[in-house]
Structure formats: C-alpha cells, structure tokens
PDB file of C-alpha atoms in Angstrom:
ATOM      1  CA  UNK A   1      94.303 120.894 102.373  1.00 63.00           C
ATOM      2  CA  UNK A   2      92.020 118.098 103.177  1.00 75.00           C
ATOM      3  CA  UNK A   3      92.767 115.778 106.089  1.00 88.00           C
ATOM      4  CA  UNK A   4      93.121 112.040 104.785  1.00 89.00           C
ATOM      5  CA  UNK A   5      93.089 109.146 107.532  1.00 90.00           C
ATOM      6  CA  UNK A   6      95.943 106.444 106.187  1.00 91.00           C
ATOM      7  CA  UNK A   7      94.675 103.139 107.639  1.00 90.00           C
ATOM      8  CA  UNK A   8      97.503 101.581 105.094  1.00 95.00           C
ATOM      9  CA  UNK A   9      99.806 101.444 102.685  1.00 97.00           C
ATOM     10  CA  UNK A  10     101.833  99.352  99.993  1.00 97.00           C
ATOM     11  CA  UNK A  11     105.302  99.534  99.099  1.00 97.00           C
ATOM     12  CA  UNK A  12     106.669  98.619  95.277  1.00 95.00           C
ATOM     13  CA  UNK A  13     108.324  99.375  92.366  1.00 95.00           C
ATOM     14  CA  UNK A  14     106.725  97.453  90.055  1.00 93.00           C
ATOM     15  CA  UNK A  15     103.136  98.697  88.182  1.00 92.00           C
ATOM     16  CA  UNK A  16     101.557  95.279  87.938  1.00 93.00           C
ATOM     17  CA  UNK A  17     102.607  94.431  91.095  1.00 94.00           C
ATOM     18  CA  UNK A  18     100.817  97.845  92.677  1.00 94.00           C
ATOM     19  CA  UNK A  19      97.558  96.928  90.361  1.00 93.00           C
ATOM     20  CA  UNK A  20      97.232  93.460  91.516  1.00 93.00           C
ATOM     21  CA  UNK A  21      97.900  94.187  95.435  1.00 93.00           C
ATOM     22  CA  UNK A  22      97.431  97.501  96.673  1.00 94.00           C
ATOM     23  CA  UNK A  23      94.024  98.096  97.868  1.00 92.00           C
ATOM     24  CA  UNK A  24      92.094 101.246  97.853  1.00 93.00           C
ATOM     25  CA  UNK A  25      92.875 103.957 100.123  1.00 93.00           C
ATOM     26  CA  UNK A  26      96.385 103.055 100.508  1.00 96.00           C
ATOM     27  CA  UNK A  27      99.247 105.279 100.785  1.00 97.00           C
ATOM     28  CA  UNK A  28     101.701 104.248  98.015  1.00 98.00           C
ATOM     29  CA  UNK A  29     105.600 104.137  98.608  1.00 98.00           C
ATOM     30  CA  UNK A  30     107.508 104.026  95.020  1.00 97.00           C
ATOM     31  CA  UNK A  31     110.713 104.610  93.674  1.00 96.00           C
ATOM     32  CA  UNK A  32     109.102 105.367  90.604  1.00 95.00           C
ATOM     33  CA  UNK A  33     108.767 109.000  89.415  1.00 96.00           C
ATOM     34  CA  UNK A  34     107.189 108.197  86.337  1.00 96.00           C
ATOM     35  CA  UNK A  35     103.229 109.754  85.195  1.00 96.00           C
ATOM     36  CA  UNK A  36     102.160 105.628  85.081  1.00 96.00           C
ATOM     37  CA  UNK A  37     102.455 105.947  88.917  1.00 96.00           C
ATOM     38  CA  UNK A  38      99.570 108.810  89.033  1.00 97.00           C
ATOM     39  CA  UNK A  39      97.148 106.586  86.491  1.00 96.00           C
ATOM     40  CA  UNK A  40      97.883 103.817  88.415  1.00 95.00           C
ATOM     41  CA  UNK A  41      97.071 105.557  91.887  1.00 96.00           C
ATOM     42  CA  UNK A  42      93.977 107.397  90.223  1.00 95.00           C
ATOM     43  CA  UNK A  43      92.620 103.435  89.191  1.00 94.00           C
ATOM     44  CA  UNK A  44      93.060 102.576  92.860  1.00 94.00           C
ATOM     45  CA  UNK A  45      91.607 105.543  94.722  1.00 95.00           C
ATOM     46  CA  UNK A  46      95.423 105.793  96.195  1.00 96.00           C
ATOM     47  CA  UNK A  47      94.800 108.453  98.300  1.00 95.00           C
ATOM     48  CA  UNK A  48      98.858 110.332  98.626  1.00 97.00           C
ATOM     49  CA  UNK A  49     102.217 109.129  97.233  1.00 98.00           C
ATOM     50  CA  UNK A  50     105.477 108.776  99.132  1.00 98.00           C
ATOM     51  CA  UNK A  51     108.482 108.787  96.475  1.00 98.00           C
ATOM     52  CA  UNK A  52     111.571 107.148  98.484  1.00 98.00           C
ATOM     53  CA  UNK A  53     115.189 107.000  98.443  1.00 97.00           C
ATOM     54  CA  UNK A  54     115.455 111.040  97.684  1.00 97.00           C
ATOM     55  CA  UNK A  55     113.193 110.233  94.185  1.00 96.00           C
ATOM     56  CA  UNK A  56     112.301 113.581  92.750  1.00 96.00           C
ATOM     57  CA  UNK A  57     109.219 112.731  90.387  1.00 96.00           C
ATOM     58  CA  UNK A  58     109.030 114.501  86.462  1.00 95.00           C
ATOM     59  CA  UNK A  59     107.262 117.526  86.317  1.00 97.00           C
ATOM     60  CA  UNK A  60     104.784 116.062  84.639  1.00 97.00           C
ATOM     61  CA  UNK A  61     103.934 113.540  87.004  1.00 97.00           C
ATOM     62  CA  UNK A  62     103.797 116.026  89.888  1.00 97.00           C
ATOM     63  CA  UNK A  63     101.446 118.796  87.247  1.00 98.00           C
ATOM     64  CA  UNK A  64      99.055 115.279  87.018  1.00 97.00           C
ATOM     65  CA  UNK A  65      99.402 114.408  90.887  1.00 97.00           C
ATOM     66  CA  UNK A  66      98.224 118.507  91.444  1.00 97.00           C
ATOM     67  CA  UNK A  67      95.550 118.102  88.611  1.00 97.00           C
ATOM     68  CA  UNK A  68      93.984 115.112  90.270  1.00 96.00           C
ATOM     69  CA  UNK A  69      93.919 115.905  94.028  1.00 95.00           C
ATOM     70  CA  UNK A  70      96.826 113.429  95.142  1.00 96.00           C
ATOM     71  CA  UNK A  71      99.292 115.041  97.468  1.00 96.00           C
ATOM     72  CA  UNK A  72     102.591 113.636  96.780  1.00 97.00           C
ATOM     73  CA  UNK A  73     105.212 113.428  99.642  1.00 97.00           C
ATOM     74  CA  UNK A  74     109.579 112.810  99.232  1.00 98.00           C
ATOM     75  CA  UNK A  75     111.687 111.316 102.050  1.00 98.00           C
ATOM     76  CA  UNK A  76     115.322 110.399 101.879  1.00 98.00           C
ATOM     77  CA  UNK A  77     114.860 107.372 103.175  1.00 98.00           C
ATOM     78  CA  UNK A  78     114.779 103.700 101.759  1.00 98.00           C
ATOM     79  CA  UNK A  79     111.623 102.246 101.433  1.00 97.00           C
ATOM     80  CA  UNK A  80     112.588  99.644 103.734  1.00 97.00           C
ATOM     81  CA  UNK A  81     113.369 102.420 106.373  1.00 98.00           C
ATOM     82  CA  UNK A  82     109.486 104.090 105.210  1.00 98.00           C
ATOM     83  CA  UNK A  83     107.737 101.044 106.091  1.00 97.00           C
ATOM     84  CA  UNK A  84     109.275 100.988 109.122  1.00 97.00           C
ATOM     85  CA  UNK A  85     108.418 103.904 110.082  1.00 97.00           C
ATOM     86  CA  UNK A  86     104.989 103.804 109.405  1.00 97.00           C
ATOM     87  CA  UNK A  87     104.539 100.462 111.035  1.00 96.00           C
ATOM     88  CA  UNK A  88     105.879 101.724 114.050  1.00 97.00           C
ATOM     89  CA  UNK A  89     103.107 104.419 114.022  1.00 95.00           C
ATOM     90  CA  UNK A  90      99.996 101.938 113.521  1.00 95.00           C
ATOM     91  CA  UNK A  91      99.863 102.292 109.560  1.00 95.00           C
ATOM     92  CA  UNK A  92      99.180  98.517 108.564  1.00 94.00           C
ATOM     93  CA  UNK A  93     100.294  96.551 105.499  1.00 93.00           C
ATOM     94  CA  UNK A  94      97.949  96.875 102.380  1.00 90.00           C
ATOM     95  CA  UNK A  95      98.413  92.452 101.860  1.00 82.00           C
ATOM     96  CA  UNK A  96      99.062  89.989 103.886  1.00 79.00           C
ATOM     97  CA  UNK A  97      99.720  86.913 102.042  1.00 77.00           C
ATOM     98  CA  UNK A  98      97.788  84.013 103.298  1.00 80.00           C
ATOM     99  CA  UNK A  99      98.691  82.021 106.479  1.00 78.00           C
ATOM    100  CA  UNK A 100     101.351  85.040 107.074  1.00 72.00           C
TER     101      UNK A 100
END
C-alpha cells in the first residue's frame, strides 16, 4: 500500500456539510457507513476514511472504497475522541471559520 501524508482532516455526519467544507486531501471522520460517503470522498480527492463510534460500513460501500483506491479505517472511538487524537499528533482542522 501506498504511503499518504494526512496534513488534515474533517469530521461530520452530514453530506452537504462534508461537500461544502472539507477540502481536498483530507482525511474524513464519519459516522456514516453509507456508499454516498465514497462518491462524496471520490468528488473531493478524500484521500482515506475513518468510520467512528465502532461504525462498520455496508459491503457495498467498502467493495466501492476497494474499487476506487480509498483505504478505509474503524476505531471505537467517538469522533470527538478521533479529533482529539489526531490534533494531538499535528493533523490540523480541514476549516477554520473566520476570525476563529
């Protein structure tokens, strides 16, 4: 497997919400286990997803993940507890809001 360098990452449940904020090359924490979270992470150039709180995605979602290159990754943790985690070990925040 391919090395990939994580320089950030975005953490939601909701599509639209991904679509509108997430930037490119972001690792992706989701809940969701759904195939609309592979689409939406092959539109972004979302490089691995992290399925939280012990989220076991479809079959089909992981057969599309293989088909298209995008490692997909399970911890039992929240997704709070993830982003912790991750900011702890230099992985930055996809968005910032403004004046934050």
């Amino acid at each position: 497997m391919e090395e990939i360098i994580i320089p950030h990452a975005y953490a939601c449940d909701l599509m639209s919400d991904v679509l509108a904020f997430c930037s490119p090359g972001a690792l992706l924490l989701t809940g969701l286990t759904n195939v609309q979270i592979i689409r939406t992470a092959q539109m972004l150039d979302i490089p691995a997803i992290v399925f939280v709180r012990g989220k076991v995605p479809l079959e089909e979602t992981l057969n599309l993940a293989q088909e298209n290159g995008i490692p997909v990754l399970l911890t039992k943790y929240s997704m709070y507890q993830t982003c912790g985690i991750l900011y702890a070990r230099g992985i930055k925040p996809s968005y910032t809001p403004q004046g934050a």
